[in-house]
C-alpha positions as a printed Julia matrix, in Angstrom:
64×3 Matrix{Float64}:
   7.72   41.67   -4.79
   5.14   41.88   -1.93
   3.26   38.56   -0.51
  -0.04   38.84   -2.21
   1.88   39.19   -5.49
   3.71   36.49   -5.26
   0.8    34.74   -3.79
  -1.19   35.55   -6.83
   2.15   34.15   -9.21
   1.64   30.71   -8.0
  -1.99   30.84   -8.19
  -2.34   31.56  -12.04
   0.59   29.21  -12.38
  -0.71   26.82  -11.01
  -4.31   27.67  -12.81
  -1.95   27.22  -16.41
  -0.48   24.09  -15.44
  -3.82   22.61  -14.64
  -5.61   23.86  -17.72
  -2.24   22.44  -20.05
  -2.38   19.33  -18.36
  -6.28   18.75  -18.81
  -6.18   19.58  -22.34
  -3.42   17.12  -22.71
  -5.15   14.68  -21.28
  -8.26   15.45  -23.52
  -5.78   15.2   -27.08
  -4.13   12.01  -26.03
  -7.4    10.13  -24.96
  -7.84    8.14  -28.56
  -4.14    6.9   -27.13
  -5.12    6.22  -23.45
  -8.49    5.19  -23.55
  -7.44    1.84  -25.47
  -4.97    1.53  -22.5
  -6.86    2.02  -19.42
  -9.78   -0.19  -21.18
  -7.07   -3.25  -21.24
  -5.53   -2.74  -17.94
  -9.37   -2.92  -16.7
  -9.99   -6.5   -18.64
  -6.55   -7.75  -17.89
  -7.86   -6.75  -13.83
 -10.93   -8.41  -14.07
  -9.84  -11.48  -15.74
  -6.55  -12.54  -14.02
  -8.07  -14.13  -11.09
  -9.68  -16.63  -13.06
  -7.17  -19.62  -13.46
  -6.6   -19.34   -9.97
  -9.86  -20.06   -9.63
 -10.41  -22.18  -11.54
  -7.26  -24.41  -10.08
  -8.56  -23.89   -6.95
 -11.91  -25.64   -7.74
  -9.75  -28.87   -9.34
 -10.42  -28.13  -12.98
  -7.42  -29.27  -14.52
  -5.2   -26.83  -16.56
  -5.82  -29.11  -20.2
  -9.49  -29.03  -20.11
 -11.01  -26.09  -22.27
 -14.61  -26.45  -19.65
 -15.19  -27.79  -16.5
């Protein structure tokens, strides 16, 4: 097997792998989308309690 055909096999296998991965992600989008949305909301809301504490808002109070 010469260098050109070996390189062709690598490109074909790589292309097939990308194809399978992309369609796998598309097929599982109904599961992945809510998980990613929950992660984004969590990361967005996570700093709020520490900022309220640093603003001298007591932890038991509902609103400052």
